[in-house]
Amino acid sequence: MRWMLLKDLQILRRSKLLVGLLIVYPVAIALLIGFALSSGPEKPRLAFLSHIPEGGQTIKLVGKKIDVKVYTDELFRSVDRIDVENRAQVLEKVRSGEALAGLILPPDFTTKLSNGGFNSASVEVVYNGDALKQSFVRSTVSSKLAQADAALARTINTVATDYVDIFTNGGHIDVLGTDLNLIGLKKTNTLIDSAIAIADKPQVSRKLAPVQNFAELSVANIDRVKDVLNTVEQPVKVNETVLSGSRAPLDTFAVALAVTISLMFVCVLLASGLLALEREENTFSRLARGLMPGGRLLAGKVMLAGGCAAVVTFAMLLGISAFVPLDFGRVGLWFAAIAVSALAFGALGVAIGSLAREVRAASLLALMLALPLAFLALVPSGSVSPALYDVIRVVSAIFPFKPALDAVNAAINDTTPSLGVALAHLGALIVIFGAAARAGLRRFALA
Amino acid sequence: MLAHTAALAPSLTVQGLSKSFGERRAVRDVSFDVARGELLAVIGPNGAGKTTLLSMLAGILEPDTGTVAQPDRTTARIGWVPQQTAVYGKLTVAQNLRLFAKLEKVADVDATVRRMLEQTGLEQRADDELGKLSGGNRQRVNIAVGLLADPPVLLLDEPSGALDPRQRERLWGFITALTDRGTAVIFCTHDIAEAERHAHRVLVLADGEALFNGTAAELKAVADADEGHDLEQAFVGFLRERGH
């Protein structure tokens, strides 16, 4: 087997273009898919027009001033801003496609927020394009505006909470330019107690009792106002429940996906091509005369293809780790997942190679099989009918892509199904595809 | 040249060999032997069972019935040269020979490779990629691979089919030199004239049956060929008489 491995390496060394394509193409595909998955929608460009007059940039709430920049800064943190001077320019920018949408703050934006609360204030958003684009733009811009709204609400909440504290404990507030010193509910309660003690008259006590009761209850319950304000800031709190598997962040899942796709392509193409080469060169019948038993021939091809693919993808994973933080404490698990997955893809590759007479046919067959398998494994539940999803699950379980993705994802992200389950699944597939390749070899020895 | 008489011990004895593929009987109860240094041509029309017979002799196909025995050196592997070159186009001549010598577990690989390069006259092309050689030279390497283990019997399937006349002449010079050294050679061919010119004996196969086993002159006599007719005409007449 050693001599056959050396021979295959010599052939690969002389096939530089083929090997180059074999490595570059799958890695490029894998990185593109990974990038597409992990990167969110690009920063949308927004034409921005503010009609708010000079000096009117602040929202006034009972003497407190909030700069409108709280709103716009939050908005433009995740949006590319194109400043324009009038409404016509907003429309032109959006119409020409230079801006994804236009945002216009009306002159009364801060005034309405100051007088009537922020529910009465409004902004104008200008969209363009077909229904699909509008849908995308609306969802993108709406989420950015919601973030800005939330930031403003948080600031207003802080102001309101401060006021509650002043009404409780006492302090200074500014009303229409006049500084007022409030004594606060707690002090009011103390003062009533003192007044009742000094007066020492039952009728005074009787008259002040409801006031005293009100002050006590107010002091005891005023913190609930803060709770209500917090509820307004975040009306619905989301608690996530994950039914199966611990969630991997999308970018690290994309890494696992990119690695698995790359591993599959390199391994399946190489293993199928190496085996088909023996038939294309007519050397298989010579080897089959006892020079190289079929099982050892297959094992050699699987190991060579798996080894090459594992080296390429492991290097790729290390390269990716420069951009996406990965837990290097799990590097041993990465290696185990990649190695066993590579053997499973190698076994699939030789099974494909045993069906083809030529390297080109084997490569085409490998591509035709590998791509749909990758896509099938990524179909989310709920996107198709339950019956069709069951079929997809069965098909995905028959081929190594899904369990390999599970194994690599578990190794990188500690997700479920566990690495052990995925590796056992891959082990079974190695045996099955190895046996299929053996049967294929016997068939083509007779052909 | 060695004398080919019945007194010479056979290098290969074939007894009652048969092979069927489903309902089709490709080879039916074929028996013959070939002596040391003898050159036996297996001739017959397309589909006669020539390649199936050689594949069974080479050990690639299991016969349904019958035996293939090497009485003098039972452990030696029979050399086999398939019709199409079965070597690696991306390896050099020397690398191909070295690889197969190692797989054949030849005792002295370097010496064997040197000897085969010398025998094939390809010493100057030893480091050339096989895919860049002419068809004739590729076929010489193909045959050389079959001879690496110094087999007592060499099987050649249509050895000159893809060669031009000059290459063919060089090939037959090479094969004749092998038989002179004592290697028994069995080759199958469509080219009756080539069989007449080079073979010591011909085995005629038709529909899997061995119809004749003897010299070209004996075949002509059996076919009752007119004087001046060559072996091809005698062969065609012989088959026609027997309904093939």
XYZ file of C-alpha atoms in Angstrom:
691
model
C 0.000 0.000 0.000
C 2.963 2.301 0.747
C 4.097 2.151 -2.901
C 0.607 2.866 -4.193
C 0.334 5.881 -1.864
C 3.696 7.132 -3.100
C 2.583 6.590 -6.667
C -0.627 8.568 -6.078
C 1.352 11.391 -4.480
C 3.733 11.445 -7.466
C 0.762 11.644 -9.823
C -0.769 14.462 -7.766
C 2.564 16.291 -7.738
C 2.575 16.182 -11.540
C -1.054 17.351 -11.735
C -0.518 20.808 -10.271
C -3.470 22.467 -11.991
C -5.848 19.710 -10.941
C -4.636 19.739 -7.343
C -4.726 23.546 -7.264
C -8.311 23.592 -8.475
C -9.205 20.758 -6.163
C -8.082 22.796 -3.173
C -8.939 26.343 -4.233
C -12.435 25.629 -5.580
C -13.895 23.887 -2.509
C -12.219 26.314 -0.119
C -13.566 29.272 -2.112
C -17.076 27.781 -2.198
C -16.947 27.007 1.503
C -15.705 30.467 2.451
C -18.316 32.146 0.260
C -21.111 30.145 1.868
C -19.681 30.780 5.317
C -19.352 34.495 4.608
C -22.869 34.700 3.206
C -24.228 33.003 6.287
C -22.271 34.885 8.900
C -22.411 38.422 7.550
C -25.601 40.324 8.207
C -27.198 42.691 5.726
C -24.778 45.430 4.762
C -24.981 48.787 6.521
C -27.892 50.440 4.748
C -27.302 53.938 3.380
C -29.913 56.440 4.458
C -30.504 59.930 3.036
C -31.034 62.102 6.111
C -32.822 65.404 6.322
C -33.498 67.218 9.590
C -36.057 70.042 9.533
C -35.531 70.714 13.239
C -34.632 74.413 13.549
C -31.351 75.653 15.056
C -31.645 75.760 18.827
C -34.502 73.289 18.789
C -32.340 70.161 19.055
C -33.389 69.401 22.611
C -36.402 67.669 24.058
C -37.542 69.381 27.234
C -39.189 67.285 29.923
C -40.194 69.236 33.052
C -37.067 71.325 32.929
C -34.733 68.456 31.879
C -33.171 68.666 28.407
C -32.477 65.657 26.221
C -30.434 66.255 23.072
C -32.054 64.736 19.966
C -28.604 63.297 19.161
C -29.553 60.455 21.539
C -31.947 59.403 18.821
C -29.881 60.147 15.732
C -26.563 58.846 17.109
C -28.158 55.475 17.852
C -29.725 55.412 14.405
C -26.545 56.282 12.520
C -24.392 53.829 14.486
C -25.671 51.058 12.188
C -26.617 53.129 9.146
C -24.512 55.019 6.605
C -25.767 58.598 6.664
C -26.013 60.775 3.559
C -26.847 64.341 4.631
C -29.107 66.247 2.256
C -30.567 69.737 2.347
C -34.168 69.344 1.256
C -36.926 66.834 0.641
C -36.387 66.808 -3.135
C -32.810 65.636 -2.583
C -34.055 62.876 -0.289
C -36.406 61.650 -2.998
C -33.694 61.853 -5.650
C -31.170 59.901 -3.563
C -33.688 57.168 -2.885
C -34.992 57.084 -6.455
C -31.491 56.814 -7.911
C -30.641 53.977 -5.524
C -27.777 55.891 -3.932
C -29.652 55.605 -0.660
C -31.647 52.574 0.405
C -34.202 54.844 2.050
C -34.680 58.418 3.186
C -35.339 59.649 6.733
C -36.868 63.055 7.379
C -37.197 64.546 10.872
C -40.045 67.123 10.826
C -39.597 70.622 12.374
C -41.907 69.779 15.282
C -40.121 66.532 16.216
C -38.586 67.805 19.465
C -41.517 70.068 20.298
C -44.007 67.195 20.076
C -41.747 64.991 22.158
C -41.455 67.797 24.719
C -45.170 68.541 24.886
C -47.042 65.387 24.141
C -44.669 62.480 24.837
C -42.850 60.581 22.184
C -45.916 58.742 20.891
C -47.103 61.889 19.174
C -43.801 62.594 17.427
C -43.181 61.073 14.032
C -40.531 60.751 11.369
C -40.954 60.222 7.627
C -39.257 57.309 5.883
C -39.066 57.207 2.075
C -38.763 53.871 0.262
C -38.336 52.873 -3.348
C -38.080 49.696 -5.433
C -40.100 46.567 -6.028
C -42.041 44.676 -3.374
C -39.127 42.410 -2.487
C -36.711 45.292 -2.088
C -39.255 47.341 -0.154
C -39.820 44.421 2.166
C -36.097 44.117 2.811
C -35.630 47.865 3.207
C -38.639 48.206 5.501
C -37.463 45.446 7.802
C -33.920 46.789 7.856
C -34.872 50.431 8.434
C -37.636 49.549 10.893
C -35.220 47.611 13.059
C -32.749 50.511 13.049
C -35.514 52.990 13.933
C -36.736 50.677 16.694
C -33.221 50.619 18.139
C -33.095 54.416 18.068
C -36.570 54.626 19.634
C -35.474 52.306 22.391
C -32.406 54.430 23.102
C -34.587 57.542 23.355
C -37.078 55.731 25.555
C -34.261 54.661 27.869
C -33.106 58.267 28.216
C -36.639 59.535 28.867
C -37.127 56.747 31.370
C -33.990 57.829 33.211
C -35.341 61.404 33.419
C -38.729 60.187 34.644
C -37.099 57.959 37.244
C -35.081 60.907 38.507
C -38.332 62.821 38.963
C -39.865 59.968 40.891
C -36.828 60.037 43.175
C -37.284 63.815 43.714
C -40.986 63.379 44.520
C -40.062 60.665 46.985
C -36.986 62.105 48.658
C -37.247 65.779 47.789
C -35.014 67.997 45.636
C -34.928 70.747 43.006
C -36.865 70.799 39.727
C -37.077 73.459 37.061
C -40.620 74.460 36.049
C -40.877 77.089 33.303
C -37.490 78.540 34.300
C -38.338 78.652 38.020
C -36.313 76.525 40.416
C -38.672 74.765 42.814
C -37.479 72.958 45.937
C -39.780 69.982 46.688
C -39.677 68.470 50.143
C -40.653 64.967 48.943
C -43.198 62.452 50.192
C -40.960 60.999 52.877
C -40.397 64.395 54.523
C -44.120 65.206 54.132
C -44.956 62.106 56.118
C -42.487 63.081 58.854
C -43.883 66.631 58.984
C -47.471 65.374 59.374
C -46.369 63.105 62.209
C -44.725 66.116 63.915
C -47.796 68.339 63.359
C -50.109 65.738 64.918
C -47.783 65.373 67.904
C -47.572 69.151 68.471
C -51.318 69.802 68.025
C -52.272 67.041 70.503
C -55.931 67.463 69.540
C -58.048 64.508 68.486
C -59.895 66.468 65.808
C -56.591 67.542 64.184
C -55.398 63.946 64.275
C -58.677 62.790 62.765
C -58.483 65.424 59.989
C -54.865 64.686 59.116
C -55.162 60.900 59.351
C -56.182 60.395 55.665
C -53.329 62.692 54.552
C -50.915 60.807 56.770
C -52.233 57.511 55.401
C -51.816 58.785 51.809
C -48.222 59.870 52.476
C -47.342 56.502 54.044
C -48.886 54.520 51.216
C -47.216 56.743 48.607
C -43.755 56.293 50.162
C -44.342 52.560 50.441
C -45.509 52.120 46.820
C -43.802 54.796 44.761
C -41.032 52.401 43.667
C -43.720 50.596 41.661
C -43.807 53.629 39.371
C -40.195 52.861 38.447
C -41.167 49.285 37.644
C -43.947 50.576 35.397
C -41.473 52.902 33.636
C -39.056 49.999 33.100
C -41.909 48.003 31.622
C -42.638 50.802 29.158
C -38.976 50.856 28.121
C -38.966 47.111 27.376
C -42.653 46.070 27.120
C -41.998 42.447 26.164
C -39.016 40.635 27.490
C -37.992 37.612 25.394
C -36.965 34.415 27.097
C -35.490 31.898 24.619
C -36.103 28.169 24.880
C -34.097 25.903 22.572
C -35.710 22.520 22.014
C -32.809 20.656 20.400
C -29.158 21.489 20.522
C -27.478 24.369 22.196
C -27.357 27.345 19.925
C -24.119 28.104 18.160
C -23.526 31.726 17.228
C -24.216 32.151 13.514
C -20.630 33.068 12.645
C -19.104 30.039 14.372
C -21.759 27.804 12.818
C -20.744 29.305 9.472
C -17.153 28.289 10.263
C -18.272 24.701 10.924
C -20.281 24.746 7.701
C -17.410 26.165 5.639
C -15.001 23.576 7.025
C -17.392 20.685 6.373
C -18.184 21.775 2.812
C -14.508 22.196 2.023
C -13.690 18.829 3.578
C -16.442 17.132 1.596
C -15.452 18.567 -1.765
C -11.708 17.949 -1.444
C -12.169 14.472 -0.051
C -14.938 13.186 -2.294
C -13.412 14.608 -5.475
C -9.934 13.319 -4.644
C -10.990 9.836 -3.514
C -13.347 9.293 -6.441
C -10.761 10.630 -8.899
C -7.921 8.533 -7.529
C -9.938 5.341 -7.796
C -11.380 6.166 -11.221
C -7.824 6.866 -12.403
C -6.959 3.184 -11.888
C -9.715 2.291 -14.287
C -8.986 5.079 -16.754
C -5.348 3.955 -16.928
C -6.462 0.272 -17.172
C -4.225 -0.534 -14.237
C -6.929 -1.864 -11.955
C -7.097 -5.261 -13.653
C -3.325 -5.539 -13.301
C -3.494 -4.668 -9.591
C -6.470 -6.968 -9.066
C -4.375 -9.994 -10.059
C -3.084 -10.203 -6.505
C -0.665 -7.260 -6.603
C -2.979 -5.143 -4.475
C -6.045 -6.603 -2.723
C -9.167 -4.509 -3.287
C -9.640 -3.677 0.391
C -6.113 -2.323 0.735
C -6.403 -0.394 -2.505
C -9.581 1.296 -1.224
C -8.094 1.924 2.220
C -5.096 3.583 0.592
C -7.253 5.888 -1.530
C -9.488 6.796 1.426
C -6.512 7.540 3.664
C -4.709 9.617 1.053
C -7.798 11.637 0.133
C -8.814 11.967 3.783
C -5.312 12.981 4.833
C -4.980 15.648 2.125
C -8.489 17.001 2.813
C -7.930 17.014 6.576
C -4.678 18.966 6.201
C -6.325 21.520 3.886
C -9.384 22.042 6.077
C -7.435 22.054 9.338
C -5.197 24.773 7.899
C -8.332 26.586 6.729
C -9.814 26.375 10.235
C -6.638 27.796 11.751
C -6.728 30.593 9.174
C -10.368 31.379 9.949
C -9.566 31.492 13.676
C -7.618 34.680 12.992
C -10.946 36.375 12.161
C -13.521 34.457 14.200
C -12.673 33.732 17.846
C -12.588 29.956 18.374
C -11.903 27.958 21.527
C -8.418 26.480 21.032
C -8.954 24.325 24.109
C -11.077 22.108 21.837
C -8.443 21.686 19.134
C -8.160 17.947 19.825
C -11.898 17.588 19.203
C -11.620 19.607 15.972
C -8.969 17.199 14.784
C -11.040 14.119 15.724
C -14.143 15.491 13.981
C -12.240 16.460 10.832
C -10.320 13.163 10.687
C -13.371 10.901 11.042
C -15.443 13.083 8.701
C -12.625 12.944 6.147
C -12.619 9.147 6.282
C -16.399 9.069 5.794
C -16.198 11.442 2.812
C -13.290 9.373 1.475
C -15.409 6.226 1.711
C -18.213 7.996 -0.174
C -15.638 9.150 -2.728
C -14.307 5.662 -3.456
C -17.871 4.357 -3.689
C -18.502 6.997 -6.380
C -15.131 6.251 -8.020
C -15.985 2.573 -8.249
C -18.966 3.441 -10.454
C -17.052 5.527 -12.997
C -14.737 4.548 -15.835
C -13.045 7.942 -16.064
C -11.780 10.599 -13.680
C -13.957 13.240 -15.343
C -17.088 11.143 -14.943
C -16.199 10.435 -11.320
C -15.646 14.138 -10.618
C -18.935 15.091 -12.251
C -20.783 12.404 -10.317
C -19.130 13.531 -7.076
C -20.125 17.156 -7.681
C -23.669 16.234 -8.665
C -24.083 14.268 -5.460
C -22.185 16.506 -3.036
C -23.908 19.824 -3.753
C -27.511 18.662 -3.243
C -26.452 16.786 -0.089
C -25.029 19.984 1.370
C -28.173 21.948 0.545
C -30.488 19.217 1.839
C -28.686 19.115 5.170
C -29.317 22.843 5.601
C -33.079 22.787 4.973
C -34.630 24.055 8.223
C -37.597 22.296 9.765
C -40.830 24.164 9.187
C -39.756 25.391 5.758
C -41.196 22.299 4.070
C -44.035 19.917 4.880
C -43.410 17.498 7.780
C -43.469 14.475 5.448
C -40.936 16.026 3.073
C -38.774 17.058 6.008
C -38.749 13.450 7.247
C -37.575 12.325 3.794
C -34.841 14.982 3.843
C -33.723 13.843 7.290
C -33.473 10.240 6.147
C -31.526 11.178 2.992
C -29.221 13.431 5.030
C -28.600 10.610 7.487
C -27.640 8.177 4.699
C -24.805 10.390 3.459
C -21.911 11.780 5.518
C -22.462 15.533 5.096
C -25.026 16.068 7.879
C -23.284 13.918 10.514
C -19.952 15.496 9.522
C -21.472 18.968 9.956
C -22.870 17.870 13.340
C -19.454 16.513 14.347
C -17.504 19.604 13.284
C -20.123 21.914 14.812
C -20.055 19.932 18.067
C -16.244 20.011 18.085
C -16.103 23.762 17.501
C -19.226 24.966 19.315
C -20.052 22.202 21.809
C -23.511 21.705 20.314
C -25.777 18.679 20.264
C -26.015 16.037 18.903
C -22.814 15.348 20.782
C -19.529 14.692 19.045
C -19.639 11.042 20.120
C -23.023 10.432 18.476
C -21.935 12.160 15.264
C -18.661 10.192 15.146
C -20.502 6.897 15.690
C -22.862 7.817 12.834
C -19.873 8.604 10.597
C -18.211 5.313 11.615
C -21.260 3.389 10.432
C -21.260 5.295 7.119
C -17.541 4.516 6.611
C -18.374 0.804 6.859
C -21.401 1.086 4.552
C -19.696 3.122 1.822
C -16.532 1.029 2.131
C -18.617 -2.089 1.466
C -20.362 -0.376 -1.450
C -16.998 0.563 -2.958
C -15.767 -3.007 -2.504
C -18.829 -4.294 -4.379
C -18.252 -1.684 -7.086
C -14.618 -2.793 -7.448
C -15.656 -6.392 -7.932
C -18.119 -5.283 -10.577
C -15.572 -3.284 -12.510
C -12.954 -6.009 -12.289
C -15.346 -8.068 -14.394
C -16.308 -5.275 -16.781
C 15.337 -20.754 -31.109
C 14.184 -23.589 -28.883
C 12.842 -26.716 -30.499
C 9.095 -27.134 -29.853
C 8.425 -30.797 -29.579
C 6.033 -32.849 -27.579
C 9.018 -33.984 -25.523
C 9.380 -30.463 -24.011
C 7.753 -30.116 -20.600
C 4.728 -27.813 -20.772
C 4.987 -24.459 -19.030
C 1.206 -24.210 -18.812
C -1.516 -26.838 -18.961
C -5.129 -25.882 -19.445
C -7.844 -28.467 -18.837
C -11.577 -28.157 -19.580
C -11.818 -24.396 -19.063
C -15.353 -22.965 -19.286
C -16.911 -19.614 -18.501
C -20.460 -18.312 -18.871
C -21.901 -14.815 -18.438
C -25.537 -15.426 -17.659
C -26.976 -17.512 -20.456
C -24.049 -16.832 -22.786
C -21.272 -19.410 -22.757
C -18.126 -17.424 -23.547
C -15.640 -20.310 -23.313
C -16.560 -23.989 -23.576
C -14.369 -26.794 -22.319
C -11.096 -25.529 -23.758
C -7.948 -27.608 -23.182
C -4.407 -27.088 -24.459
C -0.872 -26.694 -23.208
C 2.059 -24.538 -24.147
C 5.723 -25.524 -23.904
C 8.705 -23.522 -22.662
C 9.823 -21.046 -25.336
C 6.725 -21.696 -27.446
C 4.708 -18.933 -29.100
C 1.002 -19.819 -29.280
C -1.457 -17.644 -31.201
C -5.128 -17.712 -30.178
C -7.107 -16.662 -33.225
C -10.814 -16.382 -33.851
C -13.548 -13.996 -34.989
C -14.901 -11.213 -32.778
C -16.705 -12.576 -29.722
C -14.955 -15.939 -30.016
C -13.884 -15.828 -26.359
C -10.189 -15.003 -26.841
C -9.980 -12.221 -24.236
C -12.133 -14.206 -21.778
C -9.777 -17.168 -22.165
C -6.707 -14.984 -21.551
C -8.387 -13.300 -18.569
C -8.954 -16.702 -16.978
C -5.357 -17.709 -17.649
C -4.227 -14.401 -16.081
C -6.330 -15.005 -12.971
C -8.549 -11.972 -13.505
C -11.632 -14.108 -14.141
C -12.550 -17.216 -12.197
C -13.414 -20.094 -14.554
C -16.718 -21.889 -13.950
C -14.978 -25.202 -14.523
C -11.507 -26.366 -15.498
C -7.964 -25.801 -14.294
C -4.903 -23.797 -15.247
C -1.660 -25.367 -14.035
C 2.030 -24.524 -14.298
C 3.682 -27.915 -13.880
C 7.287 -26.726 -13.583
C 6.995 -23.582 -11.465
C 3.682 -23.658 -9.722
C 4.316 -20.564 -7.558
C 5.433 -18.242 -10.359
C 2.871 -15.676 -11.472
C 1.847 -15.742 -15.121
C 2.817 -12.523 -16.873
C -0.087 -10.625 -18.387
C -0.156 -7.743 -20.816
C -3.629 -6.337 -21.423
C -4.738 -5.078 -24.820
C -4.738 -1.449 -23.705
C -1.643 -0.112 -21.992
C -2.127 -0.532 -18.255
C 0.486 1.831 -16.857
C 0.380 5.305 -15.329
C 0.640 8.110 -17.867
C 1.742 10.666 -15.260
C 4.680 8.555 -14.054
C 7.950 8.183 -15.915
C 8.974 4.932 -17.587
C 11.352 4.110 -14.714
C 8.781 5.035 -12.046
C 6.209 2.732 -13.642
C 8.658 -0.150 -13.778
C 9.861 0.509 -10.233
C 6.298 0.671 -8.857
C 5.186 -2.587 -10.433
C 8.491 -4.300 -9.542
C 7.850 -3.401 -5.904
C 4.248 -4.594 -6.098
C 5.487 -7.837 -7.694
C 7.930 -8.130 -4.754
C 10.862 -8.542 -7.106
C 14.063 -9.316 -5.157
C 16.350 -6.719 -6.731
C 14.174 -3.870 -7.929
C 16.927 -1.632 -9.318
C 18.588 -4.432 -11.278
C 15.224 -5.591 -12.661
C 14.274 -2.062 -13.753
C 17.657 -1.639 -15.450
C 17.251 -4.996 -17.200
C 13.780 -4.155 -18.467
C 14.878 -0.726 -19.678
C 17.683 -2.435 -21.559
C 15.411 -5.140 -22.996
C 12.851 -2.608 -24.164
C 15.559 -0.252 -25.468
C 14.096 2.607 -23.438
C 17.139 3.501 -21.318
C 17.247 6.966 -22.877
C 13.561 7.533 -22.165
C 13.645 6.247 -18.578
C 12.845 9.659 -17.107
C 10.193 10.613 -19.653
C 6.550 10.680 -18.620
C 4.794 7.717 -20.132
C 2.000 9.862 -21.481
C 4.517 11.648 -23.707
C 5.785 8.456 -25.398
C 4.602 7.062 -28.721
C 2.054 4.242 -28.766
C 4.777 1.747 -29.631
C 6.998 2.759 -26.749
C 4.062 2.733 -24.356
C 3.258 -0.801 -25.464
C 6.884 -1.805 -24.855
C 6.608 -0.511 -21.294
C 3.276 -2.296 -20.995
C 4.928 -5.564 -21.955
C 7.957 -4.847 -19.779
C 5.668 -4.515 -16.741
C 4.252 -7.952 -17.545
C 7.793 -9.364 -17.582
C 9.095 -7.788 -14.373
C 8.654 -10.931 -12.283
C 10.408 -12.990 -14.962
C 7.312 -15.118 -15.578
C 7.644 -18.518 -17.283
C 4.486 -17.763 -19.280
C 3.510 -14.427 -20.812
C -0.027 -13.614 -22.008
C -0.448 -10.877 -24.614
C -3.890 -9.604 -25.577
C -3.799 -8.104 -29.100
C -0.240 -6.829 -28.543
C 0.230 -5.099 -31.907
C -3.295 -3.800 -32.472
C -2.480 -0.082 -32.161
C 0.990 -0.095 -33.671
C 2.288 0.988 -37.047
C 4.244 -1.581 -39.133
C 7.686 -0.387 -37.968
C 6.653 -0.451 -34.296
C 5.057 -3.849 -34.869
C 8.272 -5.244 -36.283
C 10.247 -4.016 -33.276
C 7.644 -5.506 -30.944
C 7.871 -8.938 -32.568
C 11.646 -8.791 -32.379
C 11.273 -8.183 -28.664
C 8.763 -11.038 -28.192
C 10.870 -13.456 -30.241
C 13.844 -12.647 -28.038
C 11.715 -13.597 -25.025
C 10.764 -16.985 -26.437
C 14.406 -17.560 -27.360
C 15.190 -17.157 -23.684
C 12.567 -19.795 -22.807
C 9.474 -17.754 -21.970
C 6.272 -19.356 -23.232
C 4.107 -16.701 -24.925
C 0.380 -16.945 -25.621
C -1.093 -14.100 -27.619
C -4.493 -13.510 -29.101
C -4.932 -11.604 -32.339
C -7.233 -10.804 -35.219
C -4.277 -10.553 -37.529
C -4.024 -14.039 -39.037
C -0.978 -13.110 -41.119
C 0.841 -12.059 -37.956
C -0.062 -15.359 -36.312
C 1.189 -17.277 -39.362
C 4.439 -15.336 -39.422
C 5.350 -15.467 -35.717
C 3.459 -18.237 -33.904
C 4.729 -21.751 -33.547
C 1.198 -22.981 -33.087
C -2.338 -21.591 -33.455
C -5.418 -22.275 -31.373
C -8.641 -21.468 -33.242
C -11.538 -20.350 -31.086
C -15.089 -19.755 -32.322
C -18.119 -19.204 -30.094
C -15.985 -20.182 -27.102
C -15.024 -23.568 -28.573
C -11.471 -24.640 -29.439
C -11.876 -25.864 -33.029
C -8.231 -26.370 -33.888
C -4.878 -26.648 -32.135
C -1.776 -27.090 -34.340
C 0.641 -25.348 -36.662
C -0.401 -22.900 -39.382
C 0.531 -25.473 -42.009
C -1.671 -28.076 -40.338
C -4.568 -25.598 -40.263
C -4.170 -25.016 -43.987
C -4.152 -28.754 -44.553
C -7.257 -29.297 -42.426
C -9.003 -26.462 -44.219
C -8.042 -28.087 -47.459
C -6.825 -24.749 -48.739
C -5.849 -24.457 -52.354
C -2.193 -24.038 -53.131
C -1.303 -20.365 -52.995
C -3.957 -19.541 -50.397
C -2.621 -17.916 -47.258
C -3.586 -18.819 -43.704
C -6.280 -16.132 -43.549
C -8.143 -17.629 -46.488
C -7.700 -21.112 -45.029
C -8.936 -19.857 -41.646
C -12.058 -18.247 -43.116
C -12.813 -21.389 -45.112
C -12.238 -23.521 -42.018
C -14.720 -21.513 -39.974
C -17.277 -21.443 -42.783
C -17.167 -25.234 -43.102
C -17.939 -25.484 -39.403
C -20.860 -23.082 -39.539
C -19.108 -19.990 -38.055
